Amino acid sequence: LPLFLSDFPGTRQQQQRQKKIKVLSSAWPRLEQKQQTLLKMPTLGINDTFPNLTGSTQDEANFDLYSYQGSEWLVVFMHPGDFTPVCTTELGAAAGRATEFTDRGVKLCGFSCNDAESHKEWILDIKAATGNQVAFPLFCDPTRDFATSIGVLDQGLKDAKGLPLTVRACFVVDPKHVIKASIIYPASTGRSFDEILRCVDSLKLTTDHSVATPVDWNKGQDVIVNFPLTDKQAEDKFGKTGFTIVPLPSEKDGNGKWMPDKHYLRTTKDPSATGIQGCSCM
C-alpha cells in the first residue's frame, strides 16, 4: 500500500498539472503585465513636464519632440486610433487650421497608437474626407509605452487585442516643456479647436501680462486685472484710468464706503491689443 498521498497515481498527475500551471504563470505574457501597469499610471497634470517623444512619425524614423518644438509653444493631441471617424474629422480640422496655430507661434503634434504605415494610409483618408492635408507630425506609439507613461489610456475602451486605447487628450505645452493646460474628452466626443485656440491665446497673454481672462473670453476682449495686484500696483501698471473697478457689496463697510486697497474684480483692456508692456502675471 502507498504510504503517502503523493504516491497515488491521480495525485501525481495533479502535481504535474500544478507544476505546469506554475510554469505558465511565471511566463505570463508581457502584454498582460503591461495591462496591469497601465492601471497604475498617473495622468500628467498642469505644471508637470511633458515628456520628450522620441521615435517615428508618418514621415520621420528618428523624431524628437523637443527638437521639433524648439523655442515655441506646442499642442499635442491624442487619438484613440487610426481609421476612426471622430479622429478623422479632428485631424482634418487641425490640418485646415494649422496656419492659425503657426501664426500664434504654436506647433502641432498628433499622437496615435499605430505605426507609421498605418498613419500614412490614414492620412490619405483624412485628405479625401476633409480636403485637408496633414503636414504636422503624427507620432507613432504602437507599443503604448509613451501612452502609458503619460497616463492617457482609457481602460473602458479597448482594441481587438484587448489593449486600452488613448483618451482624446490635448496638452498645451510652453517653450520650457511645461504643461500649461490639458483638455480631455471621451472617445465619443470630438474636441473643439476653437476652444484650444482660445486657451492658447489666454495662456500666452497671461504668461506675459498681469491679467487673467474671464468666462468665454476671446482675443481682443476686456480682461481681468490679476488678483495679487493692489489697486496702487494696478495704477502703476495700467494707469489710473487704465482699469475699471466693479463695485461689489462685500467690499463696502456699514457706511457704504469702499474698504479694501485691493478690489478683487477689476477689468482692463486686452494688453496685447493696446500695446501695454507685459510682465509676469505672478
mmCIF file of C-alpha atoms in Angstrom:
data_model
loop_
_atom_site.group_PDB
_atom_site.id
_atom_site.type_symbol
_atom_site.label_atom_id
_atom_site.label_comp_id
_atom_site.label_asym_id
_atom_site.label_seq_id
_atom_site.Cartn_x
_atom_site.Cartn_y
_atom_site.Cartn_z
ATOM 1 C CA LEU A 1 0.000 0.000 0.000
ATOM 2 C CA PRO A 2 1.204 3.556 -0.712
ATOM 3 C CA LEU A 3 2.469 5.222 2.447
ATOM 4 C CA PHE A 4 1.920 8.819 1.333
ATOM 5 C CA LEU A 5 -0.858 10.622 -0.517
ATOM 6 C CA SER A 6 1.647 11.656 -3.154
ATOM 7 C CA ASP A 7 2.169 8.002 -4.056
ATOM 8 C CA PHE A 8 -1.329 7.755 -5.567
ATOM 9 C CA PRO A 9 -1.150 7.991 -9.418
ATOM 10 C CA GLY A 10 -4.002 10.507 -9.546
ATOM 11 C CA THR A 11 -2.238 12.741 -7.100
ATOM 12 C CA ARG A 12 0.995 12.644 -9.152
ATOM 13 C CA GLN A 13 -0.984 13.843 -12.191
ATOM 14 C CA GLN A 14 -2.412 16.676 -10.156
ATOM 15 C CA GLN A 15 1.091 17.642 -9.057
ATOM 16 C CA GLN A 16 2.279 17.643 -12.654
ATOM 17 C CA ARG A 17 -0.599 19.880 -13.643
ATOM 18 C CA GLN A 18 0.225 22.219 -10.790
ATOM 19 C CA LYS A 19 3.837 22.401 -11.987
ATOM 20 C CA LYS A 20 2.641 23.290 -15.479
ATOM 21 C CA ILE A 21 0.411 25.980 -14.058
ATOM 22 C CA LYS A 22 3.372 27.445 -12.163
ATOM 23 C CA VAL A 23 5.476 27.450 -15.301
ATOM 24 C CA LEU A 24 2.739 29.152 -17.304
ATOM 25 C CA SER A 25 2.210 31.704 -14.558
ATOM 26 C CA SER A 26 5.901 32.576 -14.447
ATOM 27 C CA ALA A 27 5.902 33.028 -18.224
ATOM 28 C CA TRP A 28 2.758 35.166 -18.309
ATOM 29 C CA PRO A 29 2.773 37.329 -21.440
ATOM 30 C CA ARG A 30 4.367 40.777 -21.192
ATOM 31 C CA LEU A 31 1.176 42.170 -22.653
ATOM 32 C CA GLU A 32 -0.793 41.082 -19.616
ATOM 33 C CA GLN A 33 1.792 42.604 -17.295
ATOM 34 C CA LYS A 34 1.615 45.862 -19.232
ATOM 35 C CA GLN A 35 -2.168 45.960 -18.827
ATOM 36 C CA GLN A 36 -1.713 45.750 -15.059
ATOM 37 C CA THR A 37 0.869 48.535 -15.203
ATOM 38 C CA LEU A 38 -1.466 50.748 -17.214
ATOM 39 C CA LEU A 39 -3.969 50.779 -14.393
ATOM 40 C CA LYS A 40 -1.410 52.381 -12.061
ATOM 41 C CA MET A 41 -0.006 55.129 -14.284
ATOM 42 C CA PRO A 42 -0.868 58.687 -13.174
ATOM 43 C CA THR A 43 -2.077 61.259 -15.661
ATOM 44 C CA LEU A 44 0.183 64.250 -16.291
ATOM 45 C CA GLY A 45 -1.213 67.494 -14.961
ATOM 46 C CA ILE A 46 -0.698 71.238 -15.153
ATOM 47 C CA ASN A 47 2.894 72.309 -14.349
ATOM 48 C CA ASP A 48 4.243 68.796 -14.985
ATOM 49 C CA THR A 49 6.934 68.418 -17.626
ATOM 50 C CA PHE A 50 5.651 66.881 -20.816
ATOM 51 C CA PRO A 51 7.994 64.021 -21.747
ATOM 52 C CA ASN A 52 10.091 64.041 -24.881
ATOM 53 C CA LEU A 53 8.520 61.792 -27.507
ATOM 54 C CA THR A 54 11.258 60.012 -29.427
ATOM 55 C CA GLY A 55 10.504 57.531 -32.157
ATOM 56 C CA SER A 56 8.773 57.621 -35.511
ATOM 57 C CA THR A 57 6.086 59.646 -37.229
ATOM 58 C CA GLN A 58 4.427 59.175 -40.604
ATOM 59 C CA ASP A 59 7.410 60.885 -42.269
ATOM 60 C CA GLU A 60 10.372 60.509 -39.926
ATOM 61 C CA ALA A 61 12.058 57.468 -38.343
ATOM 62 C CA ASN A 62 14.022 59.413 -35.724
ATOM 63 C CA PHE A 63 11.579 62.021 -34.471
ATOM 64 C CA ASP A 64 12.434 64.063 -31.366
ATOM 65 C CA LEU A 65 9.577 66.147 -29.953
ATOM 66 C CA TYR A 66 11.772 68.627 -28.081
ATOM 67 C CA SER A 67 13.867 69.316 -31.179
ATOM 68 C CA TYR A 68 10.705 69.740 -33.238
ATOM 69 C CA GLN A 69 9.212 72.145 -30.687
ATOM 70 C CA GLY A 70 12.305 74.326 -30.432
ATOM 71 C CA SER A 71 11.535 77.542 -28.544
ATOM 72 C CA GLU A 72 7.843 77.688 -29.478
ATOM 73 C CA TRP A 73 4.634 76.625 -27.774
ATOM 74 C CA LEU A 74 3.265 73.179 -28.562
ATOM 75 C CA VAL A 75 -0.113 71.455 -28.746
ATOM 76 C CA VAL A 76 -0.046 67.652 -28.540
ATOM 77 C CA PHE A 77 -3.340 65.891 -29.118
ATOM 78 C CA MET A 78 -4.009 62.167 -28.686
ATOM 79 C CA HIS A 79 -6.334 59.992 -30.761
ATOM 80 C CA PRO A 80 -7.897 56.645 -29.777
ATOM 81 C CA GLY A 81 -6.824 55.048 -33.072
ATOM 82 C CA ASP A 82 -6.242 55.325 -36.802
ATOM 83 C CA PHE A 83 -9.162 54.933 -39.212
ATOM 84 C CA THR A 84 -11.709 56.057 -36.620
ATOM 85 C CA PRO A 85 -14.440 58.504 -37.655
ATOM 86 C CA VAL A 86 -14.219 61.217 -34.981
ATOM 87 C CA CYS A 87 -10.419 61.315 -35.123
ATOM 88 C CA THR A 88 -10.556 61.619 -38.910
ATOM 89 C CA THR A 89 -12.671 64.775 -38.642
ATOM 90 C CA GLU A 90 -10.410 66.177 -35.917
ATOM 91 C CA LEU A 91 -7.145 65.715 -37.784
ATOM 92 C CA GLY A 92 -8.734 67.192 -40.891
ATOM 93 C CA ALA A 93 -9.835 70.223 -38.876
ATOM 94 C CA ALA A 94 -6.379 70.605 -37.317
ATOM 95 C CA ALA A 95 -4.758 70.430 -40.758
ATOM 96 C CA GLY A 96 -7.184 73.026 -42.099
ATOM 97 C CA ARG A 97 -6.421 75.421 -39.244
ATOM 98 C CA ALA A 98 -2.700 74.759 -38.948
ATOM 99 C CA THR A 99 -1.814 78.302 -40.047
ATOM 100 C CA GLU A 100 -3.842 79.722 -37.136
ATOM 101 C CA PHE A 101 -1.529 77.882 -34.762
ATOM 102 C CA THR A 102 1.581 78.817 -36.733
ATOM 103 C CA ASP A 103 0.587 82.498 -36.625
ATOM 104 C CA ARG A 104 0.472 82.218 -32.830
ATOM 105 C CA GLY A 105 3.922 80.620 -32.603
ATOM 106 C CA VAL A 106 2.468 77.203 -31.783
ATOM 107 C CA LYS A 107 3.432 73.839 -33.277
ATOM 108 C CA LEU A 108 1.078 70.863 -33.620
ATOM 109 C CA CYS A 109 1.800 67.200 -32.983
ATOM 110 C CA GLY A 110 -0.736 64.397 -33.249
ATOM 111 C CA PHE A 111 -0.425 61.067 -31.418
ATOM 112 C CA SER A 112 -1.957 57.657 -32.054
ATOM 113 C CA CYS A 113 -1.157 54.072 -31.006
ATOM 114 C CA ASN A 114 -0.433 52.848 -34.526
ATOM 115 C CA ASP A 115 2.669 52.547 -36.704
ATOM 116 C CA ALA A 116 3.952 54.780 -39.495
ATOM 117 C CA GLU A 117 2.480 52.760 -42.352
ATOM 118 C CA SER A 118 -0.940 52.891 -40.754
ATOM 119 C CA HIS A 119 -0.594 56.656 -40.271
ATOM 120 C CA LYS A 120 0.347 57.157 -43.923
ATOM 121 C CA GLU A 121 -2.705 55.269 -45.170
ATOM 122 C CA TRP A 122 -4.981 57.042 -42.710
ATOM 123 C CA ILE A 123 -3.719 60.463 -43.818
ATOM 124 C CA LEU A 124 -4.921 59.640 -47.333
ATOM 125 C CA ASP A 125 -8.401 59.012 -45.940
ATOM 126 C CA ILE A 126 -8.270 62.264 -43.960
ATOM 127 C CA LYS A 127 -7.433 64.214 -47.122
ATOM 128 C CA ALA A 128 -10.263 62.509 -49.037
ATOM 129 C CA ALA A 129 -12.790 63.089 -46.241
ATOM 130 C CA THR A 130 -11.933 66.680 -45.289
ATOM 131 C CA GLY A 131 -9.918 68.087 -48.172
ATOM 132 C CA ASN A 132 -7.045 68.945 -45.815
ATOM 133 C CA GLN A 133 -3.527 67.510 -45.897
ATOM 134 C CA VAL A 134 -1.942 66.598 -42.545
ATOM 135 C CA ALA A 135 1.535 68.174 -42.697
ATOM 136 C CA PHE A 136 2.389 68.182 -38.974
ATOM 137 C CA PRO A 137 3.894 65.079 -37.306
ATOM 138 C CA LEU A 138 1.629 62.237 -36.184
ATOM 139 C CA PHE A 139 3.594 60.333 -33.557
ATOM 140 C CA CYS A 140 3.563 56.520 -33.581
ATOM 141 C CA ASP A 141 3.148 54.595 -30.322
ATOM 142 C CA PRO A 142 2.102 51.035 -31.294
ATOM 143 C CA THR A 143 3.615 49.578 -28.102
ATOM 144 C CA ARG A 144 1.755 52.126 -25.949
ATOM 145 C CA ASP A 145 4.918 52.814 -23.977
ATOM 146 C CA PHE A 146 4.536 56.588 -24.222
ATOM 147 C CA ALA A 147 0.764 56.494 -23.742
ATOM 148 C CA THR A 148 1.381 54.519 -20.548
ATOM 149 C CA SER A 149 3.990 56.946 -19.208
ATOM 150 C CA ILE A 150 1.762 59.939 -19.972
ATOM 151 C CA GLY A 151 -1.284 58.260 -18.430
ATOM 152 C CA VAL A 152 -3.767 58.765 -21.273
ATOM 153 C CA LEU A 153 -5.204 55.265 -21.689
ATOM 154 C CA ASP A 154 -8.909 54.537 -21.334
ATOM 155 C CA GLN A 155 -9.440 51.204 -19.583
ATOM 156 C CA GLY A 156 -13.037 51.175 -20.766
ATOM 157 C CA LEU A 157 -12.108 51.378 -24.456
ATOM 158 C CA LYS A 158 -10.008 48.544 -25.877
ATOM 159 C CA ASP A 159 -8.905 47.360 -29.286
ATOM 160 C CA ALA A 160 -9.268 43.873 -30.796
ATOM 161 C CA LYS A 161 -6.211 42.685 -28.847
ATOM 162 C CA GLY A 162 -7.712 43.793 -25.538
ATOM 163 C CA LEU A 163 -5.333 46.735 -25.127
ATOM 164 C CA PRO A 164 -6.781 50.052 -23.933
ATOM 165 C CA LEU A 165 -6.927 52.933 -26.387
ATOM 166 C CA THR A 166 -5.950 56.523 -25.630
ATOM 167 C CA VAL A 167 -8.473 59.066 -24.451
ATOM 168 C CA ARG A 168 -8.979 62.185 -26.558
ATOM 169 C CA ALA A 169 -6.402 64.190 -24.589
ATOM 170 C CA CYS A 170 -4.885 67.531 -25.548
ATOM 171 C CA PHE A 171 -1.884 69.185 -23.875
ATOM 172 C CA VAL A 172 -0.769 72.805 -24.316
ATOM 173 C CA VAL A 173 2.949 72.950 -23.554
ATOM 174 C CA ASP A 174 5.103 76.053 -23.107
ATOM 175 C CA PRO A 175 8.613 76.509 -24.594
ATOM 176 C CA LYS A 176 10.150 75.005 -21.425
ATOM 177 C CA HIS A 177 8.148 71.780 -21.971
ATOM 178 C CA VAL A 178 5.833 72.558 -19.031
ATOM 179 C CA ILE A 179 2.165 71.608 -19.371
ATOM 180 C CA LYS A 180 0.060 74.778 -19.039
ATOM 181 C CA ALA A 181 -3.327 73.252 -19.869
ATOM 182 C CA SER A 182 -4.865 69.871 -20.544
ATOM 183 C CA ILE A 183 -8.251 69.100 -22.056
ATOM 184 C CA ILE A 184 -9.605 65.549 -22.021
ATOM 185 C CA TYR A 185 -12.605 64.253 -23.946
ATOM 186 C CA PRO A 186 -14.002 60.712 -24.184
ATOM 187 C CA ALA A 187 -13.631 58.874 -27.477
ATOM 188 C CA SER A 188 -17.244 59.634 -28.398
ATOM 189 C CA THR A 189 -16.841 63.437 -28.227
ATOM 190 C CA GLY A 190 -14.815 65.360 -30.788
ATOM 191 C CA ARG A 191 -12.730 68.190 -29.415
ATOM 192 C CA SER A 192 -13.217 71.889 -30.196
ATOM 193 C CA PHE A 193 -10.284 73.586 -31.911
ATOM 194 C CA ASP A 194 -11.980 76.940 -31.267
ATOM 195 C CA GLU A 195 -11.572 76.222 -27.558
ATOM 196 C CA ILE A 196 -7.968 75.053 -27.961
ATOM 197 C CA LEU A 197 -7.065 78.252 -29.824
ATOM 198 C CA ARG A 198 -8.902 80.345 -27.214
ATOM 199 C CA CYS A 199 -6.971 78.555 -24.480
ATOM 200 C CA VAL A 200 -3.665 79.160 -26.272
ATOM 201 C CA ASP A 201 -4.455 82.873 -26.610
ATOM 202 C CA SER A 202 -5.289 83.106 -22.902
ATOM 203 C CA LEU A 203 -2.196 81.204 -21.793
ATOM 204 C CA LYS A 204 0.181 83.277 -23.904
ATOM 205 C CA LEU A 205 -1.448 86.537 -22.791
ATOM 206 C CA THR A 206 -1.495 85.716 -19.068
ATOM 207 C CA THR A 207 2.106 84.487 -19.195
ATOM 208 C CA ASP A 208 3.275 87.879 -20.455
ATOM 209 C CA HIS A 209 0.899 90.229 -18.620
ATOM 210 C CA SER A 210 -0.558 90.672 -15.110
ATOM 211 C CA VAL A 211 -4.073 89.703 -16.172
ATOM 212 C CA ALA A 212 -6.497 86.793 -16.216
ATOM 213 C CA THR A 213 -9.190 86.047 -18.788
ATOM 214 C CA PRO A 214 -12.884 85.833 -17.814
ATOM 215 C CA VAL A 215 -15.536 83.356 -18.885
ATOM 216 C CA ASP A 216 -15.964 82.922 -22.657
ATOM 217 C CA TRP A 217 -13.158 85.407 -23.303
ATOM 218 C CA ASN A 218 -11.755 85.769 -26.810
ATOM 219 C CA LYS A 219 -8.681 87.618 -28.018
ATOM 220 C CA GLY A 220 -9.170 91.406 -28.050
ATOM 221 C CA GLN A 221 -11.895 91.457 -25.380
ATOM 222 C CA ASP A 222 -11.520 93.003 -21.915
ATOM 223 C CA VAL A 223 -9.559 91.040 -19.333
ATOM 224 C CA ILE A 224 -9.316 90.936 -15.542
ATOM 225 C CA VAL A 225 -6.553 92.657 -13.568
ATOM 226 C CA ASN A 226 -4.622 89.901 -11.836
ATOM 227 C CA PHE A 227 -5.816 89.379 -8.255
ATOM 228 C CA PRO A 228 -2.414 89.660 -6.467
ATOM 229 C CA LEU A 229 -2.042 93.306 -7.588
ATOM 230 C CA THR A 230 -3.218 96.005 -5.181
ATOM 231 C CA ASP A 231 -5.118 98.934 -6.672
ATOM 232 C CA LYS A 232 -1.943 101.045 -6.361
ATOM 233 C CA GLN A 233 0.078 98.427 -8.235
ATOM 234 C CA ALA A 234 -2.657 98.245 -10.854
ATOM 235 C CA GLU A 235 -2.463 102.041 -11.280
ATOM 236 C CA ASP A 236 1.296 101.850 -11.728
ATOM 237 C CA LYS A 237 0.914 99.149 -14.343
ATOM 238 C CA PHE A 238 -2.202 100.195 -16.253
ATOM 239 C CA GLY A 239 -2.571 103.867 -15.317
ATOM 240 C CA LYS A 240 -5.170 105.494 -13.017
ATOM 241 C CA THR A 241 -7.792 105.350 -15.730
ATOM 242 C CA GLY A 242 -6.487 102.132 -17.260
ATOM 243 C CA PHE A 243 -8.780 99.778 -15.376
ATOM 244 C CA THR A 244 -12.315 99.698 -14.016
ATOM 245 C CA ILE A 245 -13.324 98.565 -10.524
ATOM 246 C CA VAL A 246 -16.536 96.546 -10.445
ATOM 247 C CA PRO A 247 -18.479 97.694 -7.335
ATOM 248 C CA LEU A 248 -19.366 94.762 -5.084
ATOM 249 C CA PRO A 249 -21.419 94.803 -1.851
ATOM 250 C CA SER A 250 -18.861 92.681 0.028
ATOM 251 C CA GLU A 251 -16.261 95.449 -0.355
ATOM 252 C CA LYS A 252 -18.208 98.205 1.449
ATOM 253 C CA ASP A 253 -18.369 98.996 5.145
ATOM 254 C CA GLY A 254 -21.544 99.832 7.048
ATOM 255 C CA ASN A 255 -21.447 103.437 5.796
ATOM 256 C CA GLY A 256 -21.210 102.461 2.168
ATOM 257 C CA LYS A 257 -17.524 103.369 1.831
ATOM 258 C CA TRP A 258 -15.003 101.275 -0.065
ATOM 259 C CA MET A 259 -12.877 99.278 2.345
ATOM 260 C CA PRO A 260 -10.069 97.323 0.649
ATOM 261 C CA ASP A 261 -6.911 98.529 -1.039
ATOM 262 C CA LYS A 262 -7.285 95.635 -3.452
ATOM 263 C CA HIS A 263 -10.653 95.209 -5.132
ATOM 264 C CA TYR A 264 -10.917 91.682 -6.401
ATOM 265 C CA LEU A 265 -12.831 92.286 -9.630
ATOM 266 C CA ARG A 266 -11.203 94.859 -11.920
ATOM 267 C CA THR A 267 -11.258 94.903 -15.704
ATOM 268 C CA THR A 268 -8.897 96.363 -18.269
ATOM 269 C CA LYS A 269 -8.304 96.274 -21.996
ATOM 270 C CA ASP A 270 -6.527 93.324 -23.584
ATOM 271 C CA PRO A 271 -2.840 94.352 -23.212
ATOM 272 C CA SER A 272 -1.890 92.569 -26.426
ATOM 273 C CA ALA A 273 -4.346 94.803 -28.285
ATOM 274 C CA THR A 274 -3.362 98.056 -26.543
ATOM 275 C CA GLY A 275 0.415 97.616 -26.650
ATOM 276 C CA ILE A 276 0.863 97.726 -22.852
ATOM 277 C CA GLN A 277 4.236 96.268 -21.878
ATOM 278 C CA GLY A 278 3.916 92.873 -20.250
ATOM 279 C CA CYS A 279 5.337 91.297 -17.131
ATOM 280 C CA SER A 280 4.916 88.039 -15.287
ATOM 281 C CA CYS A 281 1.364 87.603 -14.035
ATOM 282 C CA MET A 282 2.657 86.044 -10.837
#
